[in-house]
């Protein structure tokens, strides 16, 4: 007889979003977003400019406060008033279009400062972790350089190493290659591809359809503050059901 107690637990949800609404004044930007990201899953969010993609990511680590709805990160409701926001945010790494490195700090300094101040790691431990992550992004030889001495692609890879050095459970990327010269995009996507293969849970807003097709487990198409369509890349990008998705893809592909 089946013993129900030994059946495997469902995979823990890394992120769960329920009926999320966000307005800026009269501008109702997110109009009821529901979706989940499973642990180890790579979800790419695509959609036209202004559809609310960045606002959605910013609500996932509460850089923006939604007016309605709930966000759970690893089962904990971070939209709950009693939530310890800093502790919740520590689990989430975020990489923006603009790299936002500290210009007055070296690459090593950029990758160690939050480890020391937020995680209270010793200088030695923080440096060990930073070196390991700079190696992951292929920048071991730039450890003493300053941001102004690096290309955009290198700066973005430092930003990724800096986020990884906080040991996040989840990485958010908001158009990480959109500010880069075309010849620098590939190196950043290669790093992200490797992260995905390593099992990192990733929520990625991107216009790189080839990347989404190859790396995403699931693609979410947003338009006008709602999820119009989601599913495996072969379905959403390769054979979209909704006219709005088809119109968008005709423009970007
Ligand atoms: P996307 O990332 O898909 O291009 P955004 O989430 O950046 O879209 O923006 C969606 C809408 O929200 C836009 O109309 C934008 O002007 C508005 N918006 C975003 N952030 C703010 C803000 N901080 N204050 C006011 N309006 C904002
Ligand atoms: Mg955006």
GROMACS .gro file of C-alpha atoms and ligand atoms in nm:
model
  281
    1UNK     CA    1   0.000   0.000   0.000
    2UNK     CA    2   0.124   0.345  -0.080
    3UNK     CA    3   0.257   0.525   0.219
    4UNK     CA    4   0.155   0.884   0.173
    5UNK     CA    5   0.411   1.005   0.424
    6UNK     CA    6   0.704   0.906   0.205
    7UNK     CA    7   0.583   1.078  -0.112
    8UNK     CA    8   0.831   1.346  -0.211
    9UNK     CA    9   0.748   1.702  -0.116
   10UNK     CA   10   0.664   1.928  -0.408
   11UNK     CA   11   0.963   2.137  -0.514
   12UNK     CA   12   0.988   2.447  -0.296
   13UNK     CA   13   0.879   2.758  -0.474
   14UNK     CA   14   1.152   3.014  -0.487
   15UNK     CA   15   0.913   3.296  -0.572
   16UNK     CA   16   0.535   3.303  -0.562
   17UNK     CA   17   0.345   3.612  -0.673
   18UNK     CA   18  -0.027   3.643  -0.610
   19UNK     CA   19  -0.255   3.905  -0.763
   20UNK     CA   20   0.011   4.175  -0.763
   21UNK     CA   21  -0.100   4.532  -0.837
   22UNK     CA   22   0.121   4.837  -0.854
   23UNK     CA   23   0.025   5.191  -0.953
   24UNK     CA   24   0.225   5.508  -0.983
   25UNK     CA   25  -0.037   5.777  -0.927
   26UNK     CA   26  -0.312   5.708  -1.180
   27UNK     CA   27  -0.087   5.480  -1.383
   28UNK     CA   28  -0.201   5.125  -1.302
   29UNK     CA   29   0.120   4.948  -1.408
   30UNK     CA   30   0.079   4.594  -1.274
   31UNK     CA   31  -0.278   4.473  -1.308
   32UNK     CA   32  -0.295   4.143  -1.126
   33UNK     CA   33   0.017   3.934  -1.178
   34UNK     CA   34   0.020   3.570  -1.068
   35UNK     CA   35   0.314   3.342  -1.123
   36UNK     CA   36   0.574   3.127  -0.955
   37UNK     CA   37   0.940   3.047  -1.006
   38UNK     CA   38   1.044   2.703  -0.885
   39UNK     CA   39   1.380   2.645  -0.727
   40UNK     CA   40   1.643   2.597  -0.997
   41UNK     CA   41   1.415   2.730  -1.266
   42UNK     CA   42   1.514   2.997  -1.520
   43UNK     CA   43   1.222   3.221  -1.616
   44UNK     CA   44   1.263   3.487  -1.883
   45UNK     CA   45   1.019   3.779  -1.891
   46UNK     CA   46   0.968   3.942  -2.231
   47UNK     CA   47   0.739   4.217  -2.348
   48UNK     CA   48   0.721   4.567  -2.491
   49UNK     CA   49   0.879   4.867  -2.326
   50UNK     CA   50   0.652   5.009  -2.056
   51UNK     CA   51   0.466   4.681  -1.997
   52UNK     CA   52   0.576   4.666  -1.632
   53UNK     CA   53   0.867   4.419  -1.645
   54UNK     CA   54   1.107   4.629  -1.437
   55UNK     CA   55   0.832   4.720  -1.192
   56UNK     CA   56   0.757   4.349  -1.147
   57UNK     CA   57   1.123   4.269  -1.068
   58UNK     CA   58   1.143   4.566  -0.834
   59UNK     CA   59   0.837   4.439  -0.646
   60UNK     CA   60   1.004   4.098  -0.601
   61UNK     CA   61   1.268   4.251  -0.377
   62UNK     CA   62   1.050   4.537  -0.258
   63UNK     CA   63   1.238   4.819  -0.419
   64UNK     CA   64   0.875   4.908  -0.496
   65UNK     CA   65   0.584   4.852  -0.257
   66UNK     CA   66   0.286   4.697  -0.434
   67UNK     CA   67  -0.060   4.832  -0.343
   68UNK     CA   68  -0.219   4.490  -0.355
   69UNK     CA   69  -0.116   4.127  -0.366
   70UNK     CA   70   0.151   3.912  -0.209
   71UNK     CA   71   0.508   3.813  -0.287
   72UNK     CA   72   0.656   3.503  -0.123
   73UNK     CA   73   1.026   3.426  -0.139
   74UNK     CA   74   1.103   3.069  -0.035
   75UNK     CA   75   0.771   3.048   0.140
   76UNK     CA   76   0.811   3.368   0.338
   77UNK     CA   77   0.573   3.652   0.259
   78UNK     CA   78   0.798   3.951   0.204
   79UNK     CA   79   0.497   4.178   0.149
   80UNK     CA   80   0.380   4.105   0.505
   81UNK     CA   81   0.415   4.410   0.731
   82UNK     CA   82   0.608   4.207   0.990
   83UNK     CA   83   0.860   4.074   0.739
   84UNK     CA   84   1.224   4.148   0.815
   85UNK     CA   85   1.297   4.318   0.486
   86UNK     CA   86   1.676   4.320   0.500
   87UNK     CA   87   1.689   3.949   0.577
   88UNK     CA   88   1.451   3.875   0.291
   89UNK     CA   89   1.643   4.095   0.048
   90UNK     CA   90   1.971   3.927   0.135
   91UNK     CA   91   1.845   3.615  -0.038
   92UNK     CA   92   1.792   3.799  -0.365
   93UNK     CA   93   2.066   3.921  -0.597
   94UNK     CA   94   1.974   4.182  -0.855
   95UNK     CA   95   2.163   4.292  -1.165
   96UNK     CA   96   2.044   4.603  -1.348
   97UNK     CA   97   2.091   4.734  -1.698
   98UNK     CA   98   2.325   4.998  -1.558
   99UNK     CA   99   2.590   4.816  -1.364
  100UNK     CA  100   2.585   5.048  -1.060
  101UNK     CA  101   2.934   4.959  -0.942
  102UNK     CA  102   3.095   5.178  -0.676
  103UNK     CA  103   3.336   5.387  -0.886
  104UNK     CA  104   3.576   5.457  -0.598
  105UNK     CA  105   3.620   5.089  -0.510
  106UNK     CA  106   3.831   4.829  -0.689
  107UNK     CA  107   3.671   4.517  -0.833
  108UNK     CA  108   3.765   4.332  -0.514
  109UNK     CA  109   3.623   4.618  -0.303
  110UNK     CA  110   3.298   4.611  -0.498
  111UNK     CA  111   3.266   4.237  -0.439
  112UNK     CA  112   3.353   4.242  -0.067
  113UNK     CA  113   3.193   4.555   0.083
  114UNK     CA  114   2.842   4.415   0.129
  115UNK     CA  115   2.975   4.078   0.242
  116UNK     CA  116   3.157   4.257   0.522
  117UNK     CA  117   2.894   4.513   0.620
  118UNK     CA  118   2.578   4.308   0.570
  119UNK     CA  119   2.691   3.946   0.620
  120UNK     CA  120   2.965   4.043   0.872
  121UNK     CA  121   3.223   3.826   0.698
  122UNK     CA  122   3.589   3.880   0.781
  123UNK     CA  123   3.810   4.045   0.520
  124UNK     CA  124   3.978   3.712   0.445
  125UNK     CA  125   3.652   3.524   0.404
  126UNK     CA  126   3.498   3.799   0.191
  127UNK     CA  127   3.805   3.802  -0.035
  128UNK     CA  128   3.800   3.425  -0.071
  129UNK     CA  129   3.433   3.431  -0.177
  130UNK     CA  130   3.488   3.728  -0.411
  131UNK     CA  131   3.785   3.559  -0.580
  132UNK     CA  132   3.582   3.243  -0.638
  133UNK     CA  133   3.297   3.441  -0.796
  134UNK     CA  134   3.526   3.659  -1.007
  135UNK     CA  135   3.674   3.338  -1.140
  136UNK     CA  136   3.323   3.219  -1.225
  137UNK     CA  137   3.266   3.529  -1.439
  138UNK     CA  138   3.614   3.512  -1.595
  139UNK     CA  139   3.761   3.822  -1.432
  140UNK     CA  140   4.024   3.690  -1.189
  141UNK     CA  141   4.285   3.907  -1.360
  142UNK     CA  142   4.087   4.229  -1.299
  143UNK     CA  143   4.060   4.202  -0.923
  144UNK     CA  144   4.257   4.523  -0.856
  145UNK     CA  145   4.111   4.725  -1.145
  146UNK     CA  146   3.865   5.010  -1.095
  147UNK     CA  147   3.530   5.019  -1.278
  148UNK     CA  148   3.638   5.304  -1.510
  149UNK     CA  149   3.920   5.082  -1.639
  150UNK     CA  150   3.679   4.808  -1.748
  151UNK     CA  151   3.456   4.763  -2.052
  152UNK     CA  152   3.080   4.763  -2.002
  153UNK     CA  153   3.072   4.386  -2.037
  154UNK     CA  154   3.342   4.345  -1.775
  155UNK     CA  155   3.163   4.585  -1.540
  156UNK     CA  156   2.843   4.389  -1.578
  157UNK     CA  157   3.027   4.066  -1.499
  158UNK     CA  158   3.168   4.230  -1.186
  159UNK     CA  159   2.811   4.326  -1.093
  160UNK     CA  160   2.711   3.961  -1.132
  161UNK     CA  161   3.009   3.843  -0.922
  162UNK     CA  162   2.921   4.101  -0.658
  163UNK     CA  163   2.562   3.974  -0.640
  164UNK     CA  164   2.677   3.609  -0.630
  165UNK     CA  165   2.917   3.685  -0.346
  166UNK     CA  166   2.615   3.739  -0.119
  167UNK     CA  167   2.514   3.373  -0.175
  168UNK     CA  168   2.166   3.458  -0.305
  169UNK     CA  169   1.895   3.195  -0.336
  170UNK     CA  170   1.759   3.379  -0.638
  171UNK     CA  171   1.903   3.612  -0.901
  172UNK     CA  172   1.701   3.883  -1.073
  173UNK     CA  173   1.832   4.033  -1.398
  174UNK     CA  174   1.676   4.343  -1.555
  175UNK     CA  175   1.791   4.367  -1.917
  176UNK     CA  176   2.151   4.300  -1.816
  177UNK     CA  177   2.286   4.331  -2.169
  178UNK     CA  178   2.076   4.622  -2.300
  179UNK     CA  179   2.335   4.891  -2.221
  180UNK     CA  180   2.624   4.698  -2.380
  181UNK     CA  181   2.790   4.734  -2.714
  182UNK     CA  182   2.682   4.437  -2.927
  183UNK     CA  183   3.024   4.271  -2.922
  184UNK     CA  184   3.019   4.261  -2.539
  185UNK     CA  185   2.677   4.101  -2.501
  186UNK     CA  186   2.798   3.746  -2.564
  187UNK     CA  187   3.037   3.733  -2.266
  188UNK     CA  188   2.764   3.835  -2.024
  189UNK     CA  189   2.515   3.588  -2.169
  190UNK     CA  190   2.778   3.313  -2.145
  191UNK     CA  191   2.817   3.385  -1.774
  192UNK     CA  192   2.440   3.376  -1.727
  193UNK     CA  193   2.413   3.052  -1.922
  194UNK     CA  194   2.674   2.897  -1.693
  195UNK     CA  195   2.487   3.015  -1.385
  196UNK     CA  196   2.171   2.854  -1.516
  197UNK     CA  197   2.356   2.527  -1.574
  198UNK     CA  198   2.489   2.548  -1.216
  199UNK     CA  199   2.125   2.538  -1.101
  200UNK     CA  200   2.081   2.902  -1.000
  201UNK     CA  201   1.720   3.017  -0.978
  202UNK     CA  202   1.690   3.310  -1.218
  203UNK     CA  203   1.423   3.558  -1.318
  204UNK     CA  204   1.551   3.742  -1.624
  205UNK     CA  205   1.395   4.035  -1.809
  206UNK     CA  206   1.554   4.028  -2.152
  207UNK     CA  207   1.518   4.118  -2.517
  208UNK     CA  208   1.766   3.845  -2.611
  209UNK     CA  209   1.525   3.599  -2.770
  210UNK     CA  210   1.797   3.350  -2.863
  211UNK     CA  211   1.907   3.340  -2.498
  212UNK     CA  212   1.548   3.299  -2.377
  213UNK     CA  213   1.490   3.020  -2.626
  214UNK     CA  214   1.801   2.831  -2.529
  215UNK     CA  215   1.827   2.889  -2.154
  216UNK     CA  216   1.478   2.957  -2.017
  217UNK     CA  217   1.271   2.678  -1.870
  218UNK     CA  218   0.973   2.909  -1.907
  219UNK     CA  219   0.902   3.234  -2.088
  220UNK     CA  220   0.650   3.488  -1.959
  221UNK     CA  221   0.513   3.742  -2.206
  222UNK     CA  222   0.385   4.062  -2.042
  223UNK     CA  223   0.189   4.341  -2.202
  224UNK     CA  224  -0.003   4.624  -2.040
  225UNK     CA  225   0.070   4.505  -1.687
  226UNK     CA  226  -0.068   4.154  -1.726
  227UNK     CA  227   0.079   3.817  -1.821
  228UNK     CA  228  -0.063   3.750  -2.164
  229UNK     CA  229   0.097   3.411  -2.217
  230UNK     CA  230   0.354   3.186  -2.051
  231UNK     CA  231   0.505   2.846  -2.114
  232UNK     CA  232   0.813   2.671  -2.251
  233UNK     CA  233   1.013   2.887  -2.496
  234UNK     CA  234   0.929   2.657  -2.785
  235UNK     CA  235   0.563   2.742  -2.728
  236UNK     CA  236   0.569   3.111  -2.632
  237UNK     CA  237   0.845   3.217  -2.873
  238UNK     CA  238   0.821   2.936  -3.127
  239UNK     CA  239   0.444   2.899  -3.154
  240UNK     CA  240   0.265   3.177  -2.961
  241UNK     CA  241  -0.109   3.142  -2.909
  242UNK     CA  242  -0.198   3.505  -2.845
  243UNK     CA  243  -0.209   3.770  -3.114
  244UNK     CA  244  -0.040   4.023  -2.884
  245UNK     CA  245   0.255   3.787  -2.838
  246UNK     CA  246   0.281   3.733  -3.214
  247UNK     CA  247   0.276   4.108  -3.280
  248UNK     CA  248   0.554   4.165  -3.026
  249UNK     CA  249   0.770   3.883  -3.161
  250UNK     CA  250   0.730   4.004  -3.521
  251UNK     CA  251   0.883   4.331  -3.407
  252UNK     CA  252   1.181   4.190  -3.215
  253UNK     CA  253   1.276   3.875  -3.403
  254LIG     P1  254   0.928   4.798  -1.863
  254LIG     O1  255   1.041   4.757  -1.772
  254LIG     O2  256   0.846   4.682  -1.910
  254LIG     O3  257   0.975   4.883  -1.978
  254LIG     P2  258   0.848   4.961  -1.639
  254LIG     O4  259   0.812   4.866  -1.530
  254LIG     O5  260   0.979   5.028  -1.632
  254LIG     O6  261   0.827   4.889  -1.780
  254LIG     O7  262   0.741   5.076  -1.648
  254LIG     C1  263   0.602   5.052  -1.658
  254LIG     C2  264   0.527   5.182  -1.639
  254LIG     O8  265   0.549   5.231  -1.507
  254LIG     C3  266   0.572   5.294  -1.732
  254LIG     O9  267   0.456   5.364  -1.771
  254LIG     C4  268   0.660   5.379  -1.644
  254LIG    O10  269   0.657   5.513  -1.686
  254LIG     C5  270   0.597   5.362  -1.508
  254LIG     N1  271   0.694   5.376  -1.397
  254LIG     C6  272   0.793   5.290  -1.370
  254LIG     N2  273   0.862   5.327  -1.262
  254LIG     C7  274   0.805   5.442  -1.218
  254LIG     C8  275   0.829   5.531  -1.110
  254LIG     N3  276   0.927   5.508  -1.021
  254LIG     N4  277   0.749   5.639  -1.098
  254LIG     C9  278   0.648   5.662  -1.184
  254LIG     N5  279   0.620   5.581  -1.289
  254LIG    C10  280   0.696   5.473  -1.307
  255LIG    MG1  281   1.243   4.785  -1.785
   0.00000   0.00000   0.00000
